[in-house]
Tab-separated table of C-alpha atoms in Angstrom:
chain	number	residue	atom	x	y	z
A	244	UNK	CA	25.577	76.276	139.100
A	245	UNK	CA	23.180	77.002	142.099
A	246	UNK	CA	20.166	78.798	141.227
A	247	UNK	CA	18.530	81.836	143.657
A	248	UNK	CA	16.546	79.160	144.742
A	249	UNK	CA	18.656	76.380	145.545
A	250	UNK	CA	21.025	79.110	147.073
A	251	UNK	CA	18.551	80.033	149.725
A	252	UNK	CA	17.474	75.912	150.023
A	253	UNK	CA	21.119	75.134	150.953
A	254	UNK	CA	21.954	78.512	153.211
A	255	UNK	CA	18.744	77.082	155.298
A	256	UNK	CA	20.024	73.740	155.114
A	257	UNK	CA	23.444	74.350	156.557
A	258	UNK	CA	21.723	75.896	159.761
A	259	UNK	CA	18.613	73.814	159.973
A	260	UNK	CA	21.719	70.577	159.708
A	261	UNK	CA	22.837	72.392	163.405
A	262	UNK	CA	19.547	72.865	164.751
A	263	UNK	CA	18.457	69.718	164.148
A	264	UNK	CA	21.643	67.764	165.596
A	265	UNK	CA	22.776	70.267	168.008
A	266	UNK	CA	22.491	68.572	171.786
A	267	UNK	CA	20.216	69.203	174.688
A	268	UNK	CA	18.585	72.152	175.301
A	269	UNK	CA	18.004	72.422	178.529
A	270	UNK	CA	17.619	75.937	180.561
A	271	UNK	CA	20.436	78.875	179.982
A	272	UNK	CA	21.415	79.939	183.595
A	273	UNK	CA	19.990	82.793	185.399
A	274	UNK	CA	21.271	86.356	183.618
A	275	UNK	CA	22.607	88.057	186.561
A	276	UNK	CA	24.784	84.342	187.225
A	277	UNK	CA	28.419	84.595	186.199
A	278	UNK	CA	28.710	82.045	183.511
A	279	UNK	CA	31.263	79.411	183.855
A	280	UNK	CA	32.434	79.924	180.006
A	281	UNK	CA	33.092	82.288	177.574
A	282	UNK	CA	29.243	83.903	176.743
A	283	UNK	CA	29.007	83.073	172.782
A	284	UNK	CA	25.176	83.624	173.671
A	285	UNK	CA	25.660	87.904	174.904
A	286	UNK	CA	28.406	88.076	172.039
A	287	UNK	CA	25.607	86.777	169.004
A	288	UNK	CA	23.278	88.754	170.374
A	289	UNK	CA	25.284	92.441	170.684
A	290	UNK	CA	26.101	91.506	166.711
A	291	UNK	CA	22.772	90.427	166.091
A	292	UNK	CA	21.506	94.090	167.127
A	293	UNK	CA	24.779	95.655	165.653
A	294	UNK	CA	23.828	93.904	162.068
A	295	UNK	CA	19.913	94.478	162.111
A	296	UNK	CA	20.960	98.115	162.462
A	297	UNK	CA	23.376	98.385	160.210
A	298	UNK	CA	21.898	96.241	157.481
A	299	UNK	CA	25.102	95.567	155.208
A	300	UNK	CA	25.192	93.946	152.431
A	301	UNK	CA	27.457	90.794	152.231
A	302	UNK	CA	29.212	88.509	150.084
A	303	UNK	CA	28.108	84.950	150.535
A	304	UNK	CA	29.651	81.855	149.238
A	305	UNK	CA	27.977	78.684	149.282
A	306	UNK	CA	30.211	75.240	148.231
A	307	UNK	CA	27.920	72.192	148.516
A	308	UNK	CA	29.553	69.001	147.081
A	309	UNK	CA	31.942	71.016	144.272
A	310	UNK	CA	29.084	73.451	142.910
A	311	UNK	CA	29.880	77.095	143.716
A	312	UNK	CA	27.391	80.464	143.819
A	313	UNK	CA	28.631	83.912	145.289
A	314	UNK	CA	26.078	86.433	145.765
A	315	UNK	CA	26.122	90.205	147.056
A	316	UNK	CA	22.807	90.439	148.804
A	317	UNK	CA	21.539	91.526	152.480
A	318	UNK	CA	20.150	88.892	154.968
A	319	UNK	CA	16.673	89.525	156.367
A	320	UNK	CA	17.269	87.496	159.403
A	321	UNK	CA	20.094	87.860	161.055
A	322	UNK	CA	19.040	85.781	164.055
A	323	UNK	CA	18.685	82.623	162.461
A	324	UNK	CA	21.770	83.519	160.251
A	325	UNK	CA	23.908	83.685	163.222
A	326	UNK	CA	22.032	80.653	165.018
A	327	UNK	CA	24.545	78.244	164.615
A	328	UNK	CA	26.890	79.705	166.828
A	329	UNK	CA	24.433	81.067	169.728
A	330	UNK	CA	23.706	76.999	169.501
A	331	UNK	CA	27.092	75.774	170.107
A	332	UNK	CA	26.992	78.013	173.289
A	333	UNK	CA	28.403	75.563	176.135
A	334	UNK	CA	26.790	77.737	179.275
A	335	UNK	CA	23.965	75.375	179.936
A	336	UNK	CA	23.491	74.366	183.165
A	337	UNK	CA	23.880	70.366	182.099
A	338	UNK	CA	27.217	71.482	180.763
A	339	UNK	CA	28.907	72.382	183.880
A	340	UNK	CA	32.323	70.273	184.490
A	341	UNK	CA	32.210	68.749	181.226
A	342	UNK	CA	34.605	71.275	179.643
A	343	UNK	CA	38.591	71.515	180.166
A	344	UNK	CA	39.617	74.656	179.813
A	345	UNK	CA	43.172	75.924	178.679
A	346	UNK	CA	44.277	79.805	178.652
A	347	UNK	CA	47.002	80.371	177.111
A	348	UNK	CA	49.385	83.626	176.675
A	349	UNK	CA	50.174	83.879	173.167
A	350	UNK	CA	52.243	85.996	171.256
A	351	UNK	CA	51.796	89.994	171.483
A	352	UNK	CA	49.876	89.894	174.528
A	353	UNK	CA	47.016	87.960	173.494
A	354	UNK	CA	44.900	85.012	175.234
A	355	UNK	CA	43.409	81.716	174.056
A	356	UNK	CA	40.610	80.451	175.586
A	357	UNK	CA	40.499	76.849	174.461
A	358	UNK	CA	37.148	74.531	176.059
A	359	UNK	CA	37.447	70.982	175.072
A	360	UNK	CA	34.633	68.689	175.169
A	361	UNK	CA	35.292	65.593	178.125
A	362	UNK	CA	32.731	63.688	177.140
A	363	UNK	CA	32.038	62.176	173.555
A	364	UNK	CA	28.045	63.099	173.750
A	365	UNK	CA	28.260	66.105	173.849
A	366	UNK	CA	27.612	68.028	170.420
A	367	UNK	CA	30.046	71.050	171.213
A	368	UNK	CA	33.402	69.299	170.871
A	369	UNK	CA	35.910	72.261	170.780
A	370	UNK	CA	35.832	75.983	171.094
A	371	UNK	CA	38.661	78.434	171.015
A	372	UNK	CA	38.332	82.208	171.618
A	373	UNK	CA	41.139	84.557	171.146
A	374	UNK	CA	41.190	87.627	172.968
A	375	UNK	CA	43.338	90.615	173.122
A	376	UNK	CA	42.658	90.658	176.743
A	377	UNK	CA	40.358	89.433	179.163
A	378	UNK	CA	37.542	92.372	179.234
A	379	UNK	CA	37.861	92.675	175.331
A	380	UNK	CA	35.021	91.237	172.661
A	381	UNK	CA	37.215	88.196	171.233
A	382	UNK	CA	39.120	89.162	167.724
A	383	UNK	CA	37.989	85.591	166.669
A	384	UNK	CA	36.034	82.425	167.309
A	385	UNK	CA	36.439	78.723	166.498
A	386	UNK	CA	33.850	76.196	166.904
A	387	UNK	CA	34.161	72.588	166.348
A	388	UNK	CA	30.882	70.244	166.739
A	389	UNK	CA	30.214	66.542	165.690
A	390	UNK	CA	26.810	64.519	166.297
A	391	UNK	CA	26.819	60.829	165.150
A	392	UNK	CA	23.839	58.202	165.587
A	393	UNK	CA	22.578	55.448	163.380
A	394	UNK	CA	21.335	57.165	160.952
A	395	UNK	CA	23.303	60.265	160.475
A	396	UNK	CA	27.174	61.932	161.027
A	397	UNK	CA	27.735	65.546	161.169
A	398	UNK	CA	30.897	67.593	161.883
A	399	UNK	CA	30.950	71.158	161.359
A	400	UNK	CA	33.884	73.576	161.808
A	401	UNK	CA	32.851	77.376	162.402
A	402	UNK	CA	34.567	80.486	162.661
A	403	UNK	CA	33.527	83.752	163.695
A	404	UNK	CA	35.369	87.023	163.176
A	405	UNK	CA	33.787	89.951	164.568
A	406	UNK	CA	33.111	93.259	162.017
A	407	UNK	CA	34.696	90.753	159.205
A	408	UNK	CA	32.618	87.573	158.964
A	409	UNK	CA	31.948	83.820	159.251
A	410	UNK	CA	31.979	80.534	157.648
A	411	UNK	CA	31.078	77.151	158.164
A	412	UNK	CA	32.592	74.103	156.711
A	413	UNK	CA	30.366	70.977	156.689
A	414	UNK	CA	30.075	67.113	156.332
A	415	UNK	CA	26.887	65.385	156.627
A	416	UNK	CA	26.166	61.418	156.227
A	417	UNK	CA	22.716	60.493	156.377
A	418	UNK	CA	22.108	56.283	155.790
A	419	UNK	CA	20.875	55.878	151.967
A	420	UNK	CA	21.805	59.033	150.675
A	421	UNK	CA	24.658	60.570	149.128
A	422	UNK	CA	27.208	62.899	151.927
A	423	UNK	CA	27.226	66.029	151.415
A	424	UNK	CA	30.044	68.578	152.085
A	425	UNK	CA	29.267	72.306	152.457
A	426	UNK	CA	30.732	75.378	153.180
A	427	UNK	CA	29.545	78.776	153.698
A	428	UNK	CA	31.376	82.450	153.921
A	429	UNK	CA	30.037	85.210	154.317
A	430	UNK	CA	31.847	88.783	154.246
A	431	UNK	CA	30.191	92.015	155.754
């Protein structure tokens, strides 16, 4: 069993594993630009502010390799909670043209947005939004991202469902050490 400790080690871990492998981070583009993707970026930030307000308390579930803890607590930093998807954001200015994007009706009216990566570098691999419509906040959000070098291979899988939650399902390699497999819910 996780301790407190170990809880909060591993809840830091899974976003400092992004952060550390995520790609380049060159410039955002100029605000008053129309962006040439969905904006993940405006979206984290709007439930950033909505979350900081509202303070909730949540139910988080950390897995790492088979050991389980669930906790009821309230997170003191939602920013860097919520970091790992502002950091698969794919409107950087290096980014342009090295998306496809799909929409796609689907049933009841609704719209997929679905970006897939062109090129292997690049750390964002797959993204799919589904809207209700096209000037609504999306009902959900699925990020797929994968770094690999010599030393280390990491593929995360993310989803984001506004006013409900997240969670983040993890595999990291690192040369000489053991892989580790995480995953992370959390409920508001």
């Amino acid at each position: 069993m996780l301790t407190k400790k170990s809880f909060l080690k591993y809840s830091l871990l899974s976003v400092m594993l992004l952060t550390l492998f995520t790609g380049c981070t060159e410039g955002d583009f100029d605000e008053d630009a129309t962006l040439p993707h969905y904006d993940i970026r405006s979206l984290m930030k709007e439930v950033t502010e909505d979350l900081i307000t509202r303070n909730p308390e949540v139910e988080k579930e950390i897995r790492l390799n088979g050991s389980v803890e669930v906790k009821r607590l309230q997170i003191d930093n939602w920013e860097n909670e919520l970091f790992i998807f502002t950091e698969a954001d794919i409107n950087r200015p290096s980014y342009v043209g090295k998306y496809s994007i799909d929409t796609i009706n689907i049933a009841g009216g609704n719209i997929l947005l679905h970006y897939v990566a062109k090129e292997e570098n690049l750390t964002t691999k797959e993204m799919k939004v589904y809207l209700s419509d096209f000037h609504s906040k999306p009902d959900s959000l699925m990020i797929r991202t994968a770094s690999e070098n010599f030393l280390n291979q990491t593929t995360q899988k993310m989803k984001f469902i506004p006013g409900k939650g997240y969670s983040l399902e993890g595999y990291q390699n690192i040369w000489l050490l053991n892989p580790r497999e995480i995953f992370i819910e959390v409920m508001f």
